[in-house]
Amino acid sequence: MRKIIIAALLSATTLVSAELNIYSARHYDADFEIYKKFEAQTGIKINHTTARAPELIKRLQLEGKNSPADIFITADVSNLTEAKNANVLSPVDSKFLKDTIAPNLRDKDDMWFAITKRARIIAYDKNAKIDPNLVKNYEDLAKPELKGKILVRSATAPYSKTLLASIIANDGKEEAKKWAKGVLDNLAMPPKGGDRDQARQMVSGVAPYAVMNTYYIGLLRTSKNPKDVEVGNSIGIIFPNQDGRGAHINVSGIAMTASSKNQEAAKKFMEFMLSKEVQSMLTNINYEYPARSDVEPSDVVKSFGKFKEDSIEVSKIADNVKDAVLIYDEVGFR
Amino acid sequence: MRDKTKAIKALGLFIAFLVVVPVISIFIEFGSYLFEAFASSDESRLAQISGNLSHFFEFLFFRFVKDTFIVAFFVLIICYILGVSTAYLISNYNFYLSKILENLLILPLAIPAYILAFVYVGIMDYGAEFESIFGFRIDIFNIYGVIFVLSVSLYPYVYLFAKSAFKSESMAIYEVGKIHGYSEFKIFYKVSIKIAMPSIIAGLMLVLMEVLSDYGASAYLGVDTFSAGIFKTWYDLGDPYSSSALSAILMLCVFALMYVEYKERQKSKFSFNQDISEFIQKRDLSKFKSIIATLYCFMILFIGFILPFIWLGYWGLKDYKLFEIDFYILSLNSLILAGITGLVTTILAFILCFVARISKGGKFGFWILKASSVGYAIPGAAIGVSLMIAAAFIGEIFNVAILGISFSVLIFAYVVRFLATAIYSIDGGFAKIHTSIDEAGYMLRPSYFILMIKLYMPLLKQFFLLSFLVVFIDTIKELPLTRMLSPFSFETLSVKAFWYATDERIYDSALPSLMIVVLSLFVLIFTHIFIKAKRARN
């Protein structure tokens, strides 16, 4: 009996002393709650550092094998690819992850795995008179009859970059450049502010259409400020390219670092992120689409409507991000 | 004495060297990267850098430089007008509320420029407060918005420096002006302002450096400043090397400007006696003029501080986090970090200024001070990267990861970044001490330590407090370094506010922003009481 108690005590202390270090570019209350939950369930202590993805990648590169990090988390697929190309990640062989995440939402070499999805949609002002057949696809945004009718965020926003990258992946560079130029010519005003600002400008009558991210519509509709809620409820959502490839999605993802000295715990945490319970938390607290297809989106997210997703491998989109940046600059899209 | 002089100069050199290393290591890394590429004749690396740089110069350079120039030019002019006018009124006249206003006018500095941008976007929004009161909207998503936000949050630098200068002007000058039949206004622009110019220019230099390194506010309001360009090459093109090349260009420009300022200062060298009893006395204003002066100062304060403060308070105090222990831990983190940094930076700046002083204003003193100041003009993230490089390099030697476990790297980074503000504050004080005092002091053949403690410290007390205050406020609102170099699971108010703001949860960022302002206010009051108590004892 005494042996058992000692053994139990010892195992308990080893559990408590286990630690997991996370470098994350996501800074959401939801994520912090998930960390706490993981600590409570496993006894593994989580230490986290949050910075912008390029800063974290640079830090991983500089620290090399000495890096204390076990896990790298970031929004935006181009950052995941960037980290992979910088050789700071290590592959994770997990049957569970492969079974739960669709192949287009993870790296083909098992370097990273999606945890959530967001869709880039075309928002329209419910109070404006618009022809429902005029805008159905992303490509339509460049039509000359939409002159002065569109609002888009700055080209430096990650979502703007991946959207153009997805157009390059689907239509080729030349077409993409024409599209970027066409959209630029159609803007009601120069790109400025964040996604919420696009929505507010649209609803106040500056232009009937805005390119937005589903996540921010969720933020608006649940805002503390009743004015924001009003704006959020005035937004109609067009999921583009439903008769073709489907709407463009971007992902947040998780990876194990090359320097991880705690691979077991790291793998455990990655699988925990994809558990049904955590996937529900992410969609309920953060208005994102779960990466798992068998987890219901939250009510807010469901209210956006059902849609067909572009099933292209998201990593293919990331490969075109740099070209997208160059094209935006060349056509003068700030 | 000569040996001691060598020793103290060596100490100054050592501190300057420590501060310059991280700034230079950006370029060392870039250079070694290029060197490796040449040595291994790895064409692809060179092609990538030259490709990115030529892309930058072809499509972006002109746009970025133009915007930076316009923003810098107008912000400097507005800061000059606001800072000098309020400082002169406060230090020369008694008018309603002038004692309270004197302290409050510093406060806009405590609201980070990017938060101010968010607040004003909120106020000026469609159907928001401004429109419902005035019936029209002003769009601030443009270059005018950036100029407005930066001017309002940076004029206190000029105000602070000009105020210390005006306050320590000699009564004799005023009397001479009066004898010549000058009007009050003529004394102001013919005499006072000219004497205070070195301090005013120091304040303007800090404003300029802040403008050059600003990224958050400009990026949000849709204006391309040069710093935004530096980040664009790194974040968007995934090329940190090209961005260090651009940082180098920025640094050279700043150095050139510093040199010009130094040359100008050499031309107009004068210091007046420092007999405390002969400082300028405040004069009373007529009732009407009093009201005008009060309204003028109040208006600036209202736009720069009161209105944003009310807005932040309105949203911040609704936040349930107000009742969570975590939030107070966060606040304590910020307070301790900023306090330590303020202290350390002020001490180092004092040593450096002292070394420059005893080297009798020669080139040596100039280079030591300027080299230690250059970190202020470079975007924080670039300094952050170079400190990562340094920390990784040391970690390599001892086989440990330094980042993530200790505050030393972070505090050191703050010192590199903010030493400029401390140096400008204290050097401005030294400039006011007549060189005859030095000569009298040297007669007694004291040790340098005694000279520092007994002679200069009492004379510079208010400049130390100024330095501490400015560094404290700068640190508590600092972003990129705190984000990049903090130990694990350690967060500060500014980082919290920043993440909420980037995530467009602007109402959630109100509470941490509010606390930044409250803590700055607290330190301001504390330093004020400290000065008062000292005076009473004396």
CSV table of N, CA, C and O in Angstrom, one decimal, chain B residues 306-406:
chain,number,residue,atom,x,y,z
B,306,ILE,N,-8.9,64.7,-22.1
B,306,ILE,CA,-10.2,64.5,-21.4
B,306,ILE,C,-11.2,63.7,-22.2
B,306,ILE,O,-11.8,62.7,-21.7
B,307,LEU,N,-11.4,64.1,-23.4
B,307,LEU,CA,-12.4,63.4,-24.3
B,307,LEU,C,-12.0,61.9,-24.5
B,307,LEU,O,-12.8,61.0,-24.2
B,308,PRO,N,-10.8,61.6,-24.9
B,308,PRO,CA,-10.4,60.2,-25.0
B,308,PRO,C,-10.5,59.4,-23.7
B,308,PRO,O,-10.9,58.3,-23.6
B,309,PHE,N,-10.2,60.1,-22.6
B,309,PHE,CA,-10.2,59.5,-21.3
B,309,PHE,C,-11.7,59.1,-20.9
B,309,PHE,O,-11.9,58.1,-20.4
B,310,ILE,N,-12.6,60.1,-21.2
B,310,ILE,CA,-14.0,59.8,-20.9
B,310,ILE,C,-14.4,58.6,-21.7
B,310,ILE,O,-15.1,57.7,-21.2
B,311,TRP,N,-14.1,58.6,-23.0
B,311,TRP,CA,-14.5,57.5,-23.9
B,311,TRP,C,-13.9,56.1,-23.4
B,311,TRP,O,-14.7,55.2,-23.3
B,312,LEU,N,-12.6,56.1,-23.0
B,312,LEU,CA,-12.0,54.9,-22.5
B,312,LEU,C,-12.7,54.5,-21.2
B,312,LEU,O,-12.9,53.3,-20.9
B,313,GLY,N,-13.0,55.5,-20.3
B,313,GLY,CA,-13.6,55.2,-19.1
B,313,GLY,C,-15.0,54.6,-19.3
B,313,GLY,O,-15.4,53.7,-18.6
B,314,TYR,N,-15.8,55.2,-20.2
B,314,TYR,CA,-17.1,54.8,-20.5
B,314,TYR,C,-17.1,53.3,-20.8
B,314,TYR,O,-17.9,52.5,-20.3
B,315,TRP,N,-16.3,52.9,-21.8
B,315,TRP,CA,-16.2,51.5,-22.2
B,315,TRP,C,-15.4,50.6,-21.2
B,315,TRP,O,-15.8,49.4,-21.0
B,316,GLY,N,-14.4,51.2,-20.6
B,316,GLY,CA,-13.5,50.4,-19.8
B,316,GLY,C,-14.2,50.0,-18.5
B,316,GLY,O,-14.0,48.9,-18.0
B,317,LEU,N,-14.9,50.9,-17.9
B,317,LEU,CA,-15.5,50.6,-16.6
B,317,LEU,C,-16.7,49.7,-16.7
B,317,LEU,O,-17.2,49.2,-15.7
B,318,LYS,N,-17.2,49.4,-17.9
B,318,LYS,CA,-18.3,48.4,-18.1
B,318,LYS,C,-17.7,47.0,-18.2
B,318,LYS,O,-18.4,46.1,-18.2
B,319,ASP,N,-16.4,46.9,-18.2
B,319,ASP,CA,-15.7,45.7,-18.5
B,319,ASP,C,-15.7,44.8,-17.2
B,319,ASP,O,-15.3,45.2,-16.2
B,320,TYR,N,-16.2,43.6,-17.4
B,320,TYR,CA,-16.3,42.7,-16.2
B,320,TYR,C,-14.9,42.4,-15.6
B,320,TYR,O,-14.7,42.0,-14.5
B,321,LYS,N,-13.8,42.5,-16.5
B,321,LYS,CA,-12.5,42.2,-16.1
B,321,LYS,C,-12.0,43.2,-15.0
B,321,LYS,O,-11.0,42.9,-14.3
B,322,LEU,N,-12.7,44.2,-14.8
B,322,LEU,CA,-12.4,45.2,-13.8
B,322,LEU,C,-12.4,44.5,-12.4
B,322,LEU,O,-11.7,44.9,-11.5
B,323,PHE,N,-13.1,43.4,-12.3
B,323,PHE,CA,-13.3,42.7,-11.0
B,323,PHE,C,-12.5,41.4,-11.0
B,323,PHE,O,-12.7,40.6,-10.1
B,324,GLU,N,-11.5,41.3,-11.9
B,324,GLU,CA,-10.7,40.1,-11.9
B,324,GLU,C,-9.3,40.4,-11.5
B,324,GLU,O,-8.7,41.4,-11.9
B,325,ILE,N,-8.8,39.4,-10.7
B,325,ILE,CA,-7.5,39.6,-10.1
B,325,ILE,C,-6.4,39.7,-11.2
B,325,ILE,O,-5.4,40.5,-11.1
B,326,ASP,N,-6.6,39.0,-12.3
B,326,ASP,CA,-5.6,38.9,-13.4
B,326,ASP,C,-5.3,40.3,-13.9
B,326,ASP,O,-4.2,40.6,-14.3
B,327,PHE,N,-6.4,41.1,-14.0
B,327,PHE,CA,-6.2,42.5,-14.5
B,327,PHE,C,-5.3,43.3,-13.6
B,327,PHE,O,-4.4,44.1,-14.1
B,328,TYR,N,-5.3,43.1,-12.3
B,328,TYR,CA,-4.5,43.9,-11.4
B,328,TYR,C,-3.1,43.3,-11.4
B,328,TYR,O,-2.1,44.1,-11.2
B,329,ILE,N,-2.9,42.1,-11.7
B,329,ILE,CA,-1.6,41.5,-11.8
B,329,ILE,C,-0.9,42.2,-13.0
B,329,ILE,O,0.3,42.6,-13.0
B,330,LEU,N,-1.7,42.2,-14.1
B,330,LEU,CA,-1.2,42.9,-15.3
B,330,LEU,C,-0.8,44.3,-15.1
B,330,LEU,O,0.3,44.8,-15.5
B,331,SER,N,-1.6,45.1,-14.3
B,331,SER,CA,-1.3,46.4,-14.0
B,331,SER,C,0.0,46.6,-13.2
B,331,SER,O,0.8,47.4,-13.4
B,332,LEU,N,0.1,45.6,-12.2
B,332,LEU,CA,1.3,45.6,-11.4
B,332,LEU,C,2.6,45.3,-12.2
B,332,LEU,O,3.6,46.0,-12.1
B,333,ASN,N,2.4,44.4,-13.1
B,333,ASN,CA,3.5,44.1,-14.1
B,333,ASN,C,4.0,45.3,-14.8
B,333,ASN,O,5.2,45.6,-14.9
B,334,SER,N,3.0,46.0,-15.3
B,334,SER,CA,3.4,47.3,-16.1
B,334,SER,C,4.0,48.3,-15.2
B,334,SER,O,5.0,48.9,-15.6
B,335,LEU,N,3.5,48.5,-14.0
B,335,LEU,CA,4.0,49.5,-13.1
B,335,LEU,C,5.4,49.2,-12.7
B,335,LEU,O,6.3,50.1,-12.8
B,336,ILE,N,5.7,48.0,-12.4
B,336,ILE,CA,7.1,47.6,-11.9
B,336,ILE,C,8.1,47.7,-13.1
B,336,ILE,O,9.1,48.3,-12.9
B,337,LEU,N,7.7,47.2,-14.2
B,337,LEU,CA,8.6,47.3,-15.4
B,337,LEU,C,8.9,48.7,-15.7
B,337,LEU,O,10.1,49.1,-15.9
B,338,ALA,N,7.9,49.6,-15.8
B,338,ALA,CA,8.1,51.0,-16.2
B,338,ALA,C,8.9,51.7,-15.1
B,338,ALA,O,9.8,52.5,-15.4
B,339,GLY,N,8.7,51.4,-13.9
B,339,GLY,CA,9.4,52.0,-12.8
B,339,GLY,C,10.9,51.7,-12.8
B,339,GLY,O,11.7,52.6,-12.7
B,340,ILE,N,11.2,50.4,-12.9
B,340,ILE,CA,12.6,50.0,-13.0
B,340,ILE,C,13.3,50.6,-14.2
B,340,ILE,O,14.4,51.2,-14.1
B,341,THR,N,12.6,50.6,-15.3
B,341,THR,CA,13.2,51.1,-16.6
B,341,THR,C,13.4,52.6,-16.4
B,341,THR,O,14.5,53.1,-16.8
B,342,GLY,N,12.5,53.3,-15.8
B,342,GLY,CA,12.6,54.8,-15.7
B,342,GLY,C,13.9,55.1,-14.8
B,342,GLY,O,14.7,56.0,-15.2
B,343,LEU,N,14.0,54.3,-13.8
B,343,LEU,CA,15.2,54.5,-12.9
B,343,LEU,C,16.5,54.2,-13.5
B,343,LEU,O,17.4,55.0,-13.5
B,344,VAL,N,16.6,53.0,-14.1
B,344,VAL,CA,17.8,52.6,-14.7
B,344,VAL,C,18.3,53.5,-15.8
B,344,VAL,O,19.4,53.9,-15.9
B,345,THR,N,17.3,53.8,-16.7
B,345,THR,CA,17.6,54.7,-17.8
B,345,THR,C,18.0,56.1,-17.4
B,345,THR,O,19.0,56.6,-18.0
B,346,THR,N,17.4,56.6,-16.4
B,346,THR,CA,17.8,57.9,-15.9
B,346,THR,C,19.2,57.9,-15.4
B,346,THR,O,20.0,58.8,-15.7
B,347,ILE,N,19.5,56.9,-14.6
B,347,ILE,CA,20.9,56.8,-14.0
B,347,ILE,C,21.9,56.7,-15.2
B,347,ILE,O,22.9,57.5,-15.2
B,348,LEU,N,21.7,55.9,-16.1
B,348,LEU,CA,22.6,55.7,-17.2
B,348,LEU,C,22.8,57.0,-18.0
B,348,LEU,O,23.9,57.4,-18.4
B,349,ALA,N,21.6,57.7,-18.2
B,349,ALA,CA,21.7,58.9,-19.0
B,349,ALA,C,22.5,60.0,-18.3
B,349,ALA,O,23.2,60.7,-18.9
B,350,PHE,N,22.3,60.0,-17.0
B,350,PHE,CA,23.1,61.0,-16.1
B,350,PHE,C,24.6,60.7,-16.3
B,350,PHE,O,25.4,61.7,-16.5
B,351,ILE,N,25.0,59.5,-16.2
B,351,ILE,CA,26.4,59.2,-16.3
B,351,ILE,C,26.9,59.6,-17.7
B,351,ILE,O,28.0,60.3,-17.8
B,352,LEU,N,26.2,59.3,-18.7
B,352,LEU,CA,26.6,59.6,-20.1
B,352,LEU,C,26.7,61.1,-20.3
B,352,LEU,O,27.6,61.7,-20.9
B,353,CYS,N,25.7,61.9,-19.8
B,353,CYS,CA,25.7,63.3,-19.9
B,353,CYS,C,26.8,63.9,-19.1
B,353,CYS,O,27.5,64.9,-19.6
B,354,PHE,N,27.1,63.3,-18.0
B,354,PHE,CA,28.2,63.8,-17.2
B,354,PHE,C,29.6,63.6,-17.9
B,354,PHE,O,30.4,64.5,-18.0
B,355,VAL,N,29.7,62.4,-18.5
B,355,VAL,CA,30.9,62.2,-19.3
B,355,VAL,C,31.1,63.2,-20.4
B,355,VAL,O,32.1,63.7,-20.7
B,356,ALA,N,29.9,63.4,-21.1
B,356,ALA,CA,30.0,64.4,-22.2
B,356,ALA,C,30.3,65.8,-21.7
B,356,ALA,O,31.1,66.5,-22.3
B,357,ARG,N,29.9,66.1,-20.5
B,357,ARG,CA,30.1,67.4,-19.9
B,357,ARG,C,31.6,67.6,-19.6
B,357,ARG,O,32.2,68.6,-19.9
B,358,ILE,N,32.2,66.6,-19.0
B,358,ILE,CA,33.6,66.8,-18.6
B,358,ILE,C,34.5,66.7,-19.7
B,358,ILE,O,35.7,67.1,-19.7
B,359,SER,N,34.0,66.1,-20.9
B,359,SER,CA,34.9,66.1,-22.0
B,359,SER,C,34.7,67.4,-22.8
B,359,SER,O,35.0,67.6,-24.0
B,360,LYS,N,34.1,68.4,-22.1
B,360,LYS,CA,34.1,69.8,-22.5
B,360,LYS,C,33.5,70.0,-23.9
B,360,LYS,O,34.0,70.7,-24.8
B,361,GLY,N,32.3,69.4,-24.1
B,361,GLY,CA,31.6,69.6,-25.3
B,361,GLY,C,32.3,69.3,-26.6
B,361,GLY,O,31.9,69.8,-27.7
B,362,GLY,N,33.3,68.4,-26.6
B,362,GLY,CA,34.0,68.1,-27.8
B,362,GLY,C,33.2,67.0,-28.6
B,362,GLY,O,32.1,66.7,-28.2
B,363,LYS,N,33.8,66.6,-29.7
B,363,LYS,CA,33.2,65.6,-30.5
B,363,LYS,C,33.0,64.3,-29.8
B,363,LYS,O,32.0,63.6,-30.0
B,364,PHE,N,33.9,63.9,-28.8
B,364,PHE,CA,33.7,62.7,-28.1
B,364,PHE,C,32.4,62.7,-27.4
B,364,PHE,O,31.6,61.7,-27.5
B,365,GLY,N,32.1,63.8,-26.7
B,365,GLY,CA,30.8,63.9,-25.9
B,365,GLY,C,29.6,63.8,-26.9
B,365,GLY,O,28.6,63.1,-26.6
B,366,PHE,N,29.7,64.5,-28.0
B,366,PHE,CA,28.6,64.5,-28.9
B,366,PHE,C,28.3,63.0,-29.4
B,366,PHE,O,27.2,62.6,-29.4
B,367,TRP,N,29.4,62.3,-29.8
B,367,TRP,CA,29.1,61.0,-30.4
B,367,TRP,C,28.6,60.0,-29.4
B,367,TRP,O,27.8,59.2,-29.7
B,368,ILE,N,29.1,60.2,-28.2
B,368,ILE,CA,28.6,59.3,-27.1
B,368,ILE,C,27.2,59.5,-26.9
B,368,ILE,O,26.4,58.5,-26.8
B,369,LEU,N,26.7,60.7,-26.8
B,369,LEU,CA,25.3,60.9,-26.5
B,369,LEU,C,24.4,60.6,-27.7
B,369,LEU,O,23.4,60.0,-27.6
B,370,LYS,N,24.9,60.9,-28.9
B,370,LYS,CA,24.0,60.6,-30.1
B,370,LYS,C,24.0,59.2,-30.4
B,370,LYS,O,22.9,58.6,-30.8
B,371,ALA,N,25.1,58.5,-30.3
B,371,ALA,CA,25.1,57.0,-30.5
B,371,ALA,C,24.1,56.3,-29.6
B,371,ALA,O,23.4,55.4,-30.0
B,372,SER,N,24.1,56.8,-28.3
B,372,SER,CA,23.2,56.2,-27.4
B,372,SER,C,21.8,56.5,-27.6
B,372,SER,O,20.9,55.9,-27.0
B,373,SER,N,21.5,57.5,-28.4
B,373,SER,CA,20.1,58.0,-28.6
B,373,SER,C,19.5,57.4,-29.8
B,373,SER,O,18.2,57.5,-30.0
B,374,VAL,N,20.2,56.8,-30.7
B,374,VAL,CA,19.7,56.4,-32.0
B,374,VAL,C,18.6,55.4,-32.0
B,374,VAL,O,17.8,55.3,-32.8
B,375,GLY,N,18.6,54.6,-30.9
B,375,GLY,CA,17.6,53.5,-30.7
B,375,GLY,C,16.2,54.0,-30.7
B,375,GLY,O,15.3,53.3,-31.0
B,376,TYR,N,16.0,55.3,-30.5
B,376,TYR,CA,14.7,55.8,-30.3
B,376,TYR,C,14.0,56.0,-31.7
B,376,TYR,O,12.8,56.0,-31.8
B,377,ALA,N,14.8,56.1,-32.7
B,377,ALA,CA,14.2,56.4,-34.0
B,377,ALA,C,13.9,55.2,-34.8
B,377,ALA,O,13.2,55.2,-35.9
B,378,ILE,N,14.4,54.1,-34.4
B,378,ILE,CA,14.2,52.8,-35.1
B,378,ILE,C,13.0,52.1,-34.6
B,378,ILE,O,12.8,52.1,-33.4
B,379,PRO,N,12.2,51.6,-35.5
B,379,PRO,CA,11.0,50.9,-35.0
B,379,PRO,C,11.3,49.9,-33.9
B,379,PRO,O,12.3,49.1,-34.1
B,380,GLY,N,10.5,49.8,-32.9
B,380,GLY,CA,10.8,48.9,-31.8
B,380,GLY,C,11.0,47.5,-32.2
B,380,GLY,O,11.9,46.8,-31.7
B,381,ALA,N,10.3,47.0,-33.2
B,381,ALA,CA,10.4,45.6,-33.6
B,381,ALA,C,11.7,45.3,-34.2
B,381,ALA,O,12.3,44.2,-34.0
B,382,ALA,N,12.4,46.3,-34.8
B,382,ALA,CA,13.7,46.1,-35.4
B,382,ALA,C,14.7,45.9,-34.2
B,382,ALA,O,15.6,45.0,-34.3
B,383,ILE,N,14.6,46.7,-33.2
B,383,ILE,CA,15.4,46.6,-32.0
B,383,ILE,C,15.2,45.2,-31.4
B,383,ILE,O,16.1,44.5,-30.9
B,384,GLY,N,13.9,44.8,-31.3
B,384,GLY,CA,13.5,43.6,-30.7
B,384,GLY,C,14.2,42.4,-31.4
B,384,GLY,O,14.7,41.5,-30.8
B,385,VAL,N,14.2,42.5,-32.8
B,385,VAL,CA,14.9,41.4,-33.5
B,385,VAL,C,16.4,41.3,-33.2
B,385,VAL,O,16.9,40.3,-32.9
B,386,SER,N,17.0,42.5,-33.1
B,386,SER,CA,18.5,42.5,-32.9
B,386,SER,C,18.8,42.0,-31.5
B,386,SER,O,19.8,41.3,-31.3
B,387,LEU,N,17.9,42.3,-30.5
B,387,LEU,CA,18.1,41.7,-29.2
B,387,LEU,C,17.9,40.2,-29.2
B,387,LEU,O,18.5,39.5,-28.4
B,388,MET,N,16.9,39.8,-30.0
B,388,MET,CA,16.8,38.3,-30.1
B,388,MET,C,18.1,37.7,-30.6
B,388,MET,O,18.5,36.6,-30.2
B,389,ILE,N,18.7,38.4,-31.6
B,389,ILE,CA,19.9,37.9,-32.2
B,389,ILE,C,21.0,37.8,-31.1
B,389,ILE,O,21.6,36.8,-30.9
B,390,ALA,N,21.1,38.9,-30.4
B,390,ALA,CA,22.1,38.9,-29.3
B,390,ALA,C,21.9,37.9,-28.2
B,390,ALA,O,22.8,37.1,-27.8
B,391,ALA,N,20.6,37.7,-27.8
B,391,ALA,CA,20.2,36.8,-26.8
B,391,ALA,C,20.5,35.3,-27.3
B,391,ALA,O,21.0,34.5,-26.5
B,392,ALA,N,20.1,35.1,-28.6
B,392,ALA,CA,20.3,33.8,-29.1
B,392,ALA,C,21.8,33.4,-29.2
B,392,ALA,O,22.3,32.3,-28.9
B,393,PHE,N,22.6,34.5,-29.5
B,393,PHE,CA,24.1,34.3,-29.6
B,393,PHE,C,24.7,33.9,-28.3
B,393,PHE,O,25.5,33.0,-28.2
B,394,ILE,N,24.3,34.7,-27.2
B,394,ILE,CA,24.7,34.4,-25.9
B,394,ILE,C,24.2,33.0,-25.4
B,394,ILE,O,25.0,32.2,-24.9
B,395,GLY,N,23.0,32.7,-25.8
B,395,GLY,CA,22.4,31.4,-25.5
B,395,GLY,C,23.2,30.3,-26.1
B,395,GLY,O,23.4,29.2,-25.5
B,396,GLU,N,23.6,30.5,-27.3
B,396,GLU,CA,24.4,29.5,-28.0
B,396,GLU,C,25.7,29.2,-27.2
B,396,GLU,O,26.0,28.0,-27.1
B,397,ILE,N,26.3,30.2,-26.7
B,397,ILE,CA,27.6,30.0,-26.0
B,397,ILE,C,27.3,29.2,-24.7
B,397,ILE,O,28.1,28.3,-24.4
B,398,PHE,N,26.3,29.6,-24.0
B,398,PHE,CA,26.1,28.9,-22.7
B,398,PHE,C,25.0,27.8,-22.8
B,398,PHE,O,24.7,27.2,-21.8
B,399,ASN,N,24.5,27.6,-24.0
B,399,ASN,CA,23.6,26.5,-24.2
B,399,ASN,C,22.3,26.6,-23.4
B,399,ASN,O,21.8,25.6,-22.9
B,400,VAL,N,21.8,27.8,-23.3
B,400,VAL,CA,20.5,28.0,-22.6
B,400,VAL,C,19.7,29.0,-23.5
B,400,VAL,O,20.2,29.7,-24.4
B,401,ALA,N,18.4,29.0,-23.3
B,401,ALA,CA,17.5,29.9,-23.9
B,401,ALA,C,17.3,31.1,-22.9
B,401,ALA,O,16.8,30.9,-21.9
B,402,ILE,N,17.8,32.3,-23.3
B,402,ILE,CA,17.7,33.4,-22.4
B,402,ILE,C,16.3,34.0,-22.4
B,402,ILE,O,15.7,34.4,-21.4
B,403,LEU,N,15.8,34.1,-23.7
B,403,LEU,CA,14.5,34.8,-23.9
B,403,LEU,C,13.4,33.9,-23.2
B,403,LEU,O,13.5,32.7,-23.2
B,404,GLY,N,12.5,34.6,-22.6
B,404,GLY,CA,11.4,33.8,-22.1
B,404,GLY,C,11.5,33.5,-20.6
B,404,GLY,O,10.6,33.1,-19.9
B,405,ILE,N,12.8,33.6,-20.1
B,405,ILE,CA,12.9,33.3,-18.7
B,405,ILE,C,13.3,34.6,-17.8
B,405,ILE,O,13.1,34.6,-16.6
B,406,SER,N,13.8,35.6,-18.5
B,406,SER,CA,14.2,36.7,-17.7
B,406,SER,C,13.8,38.1,-18.2
B,406,SER,O,13.6,38.3,-19.4
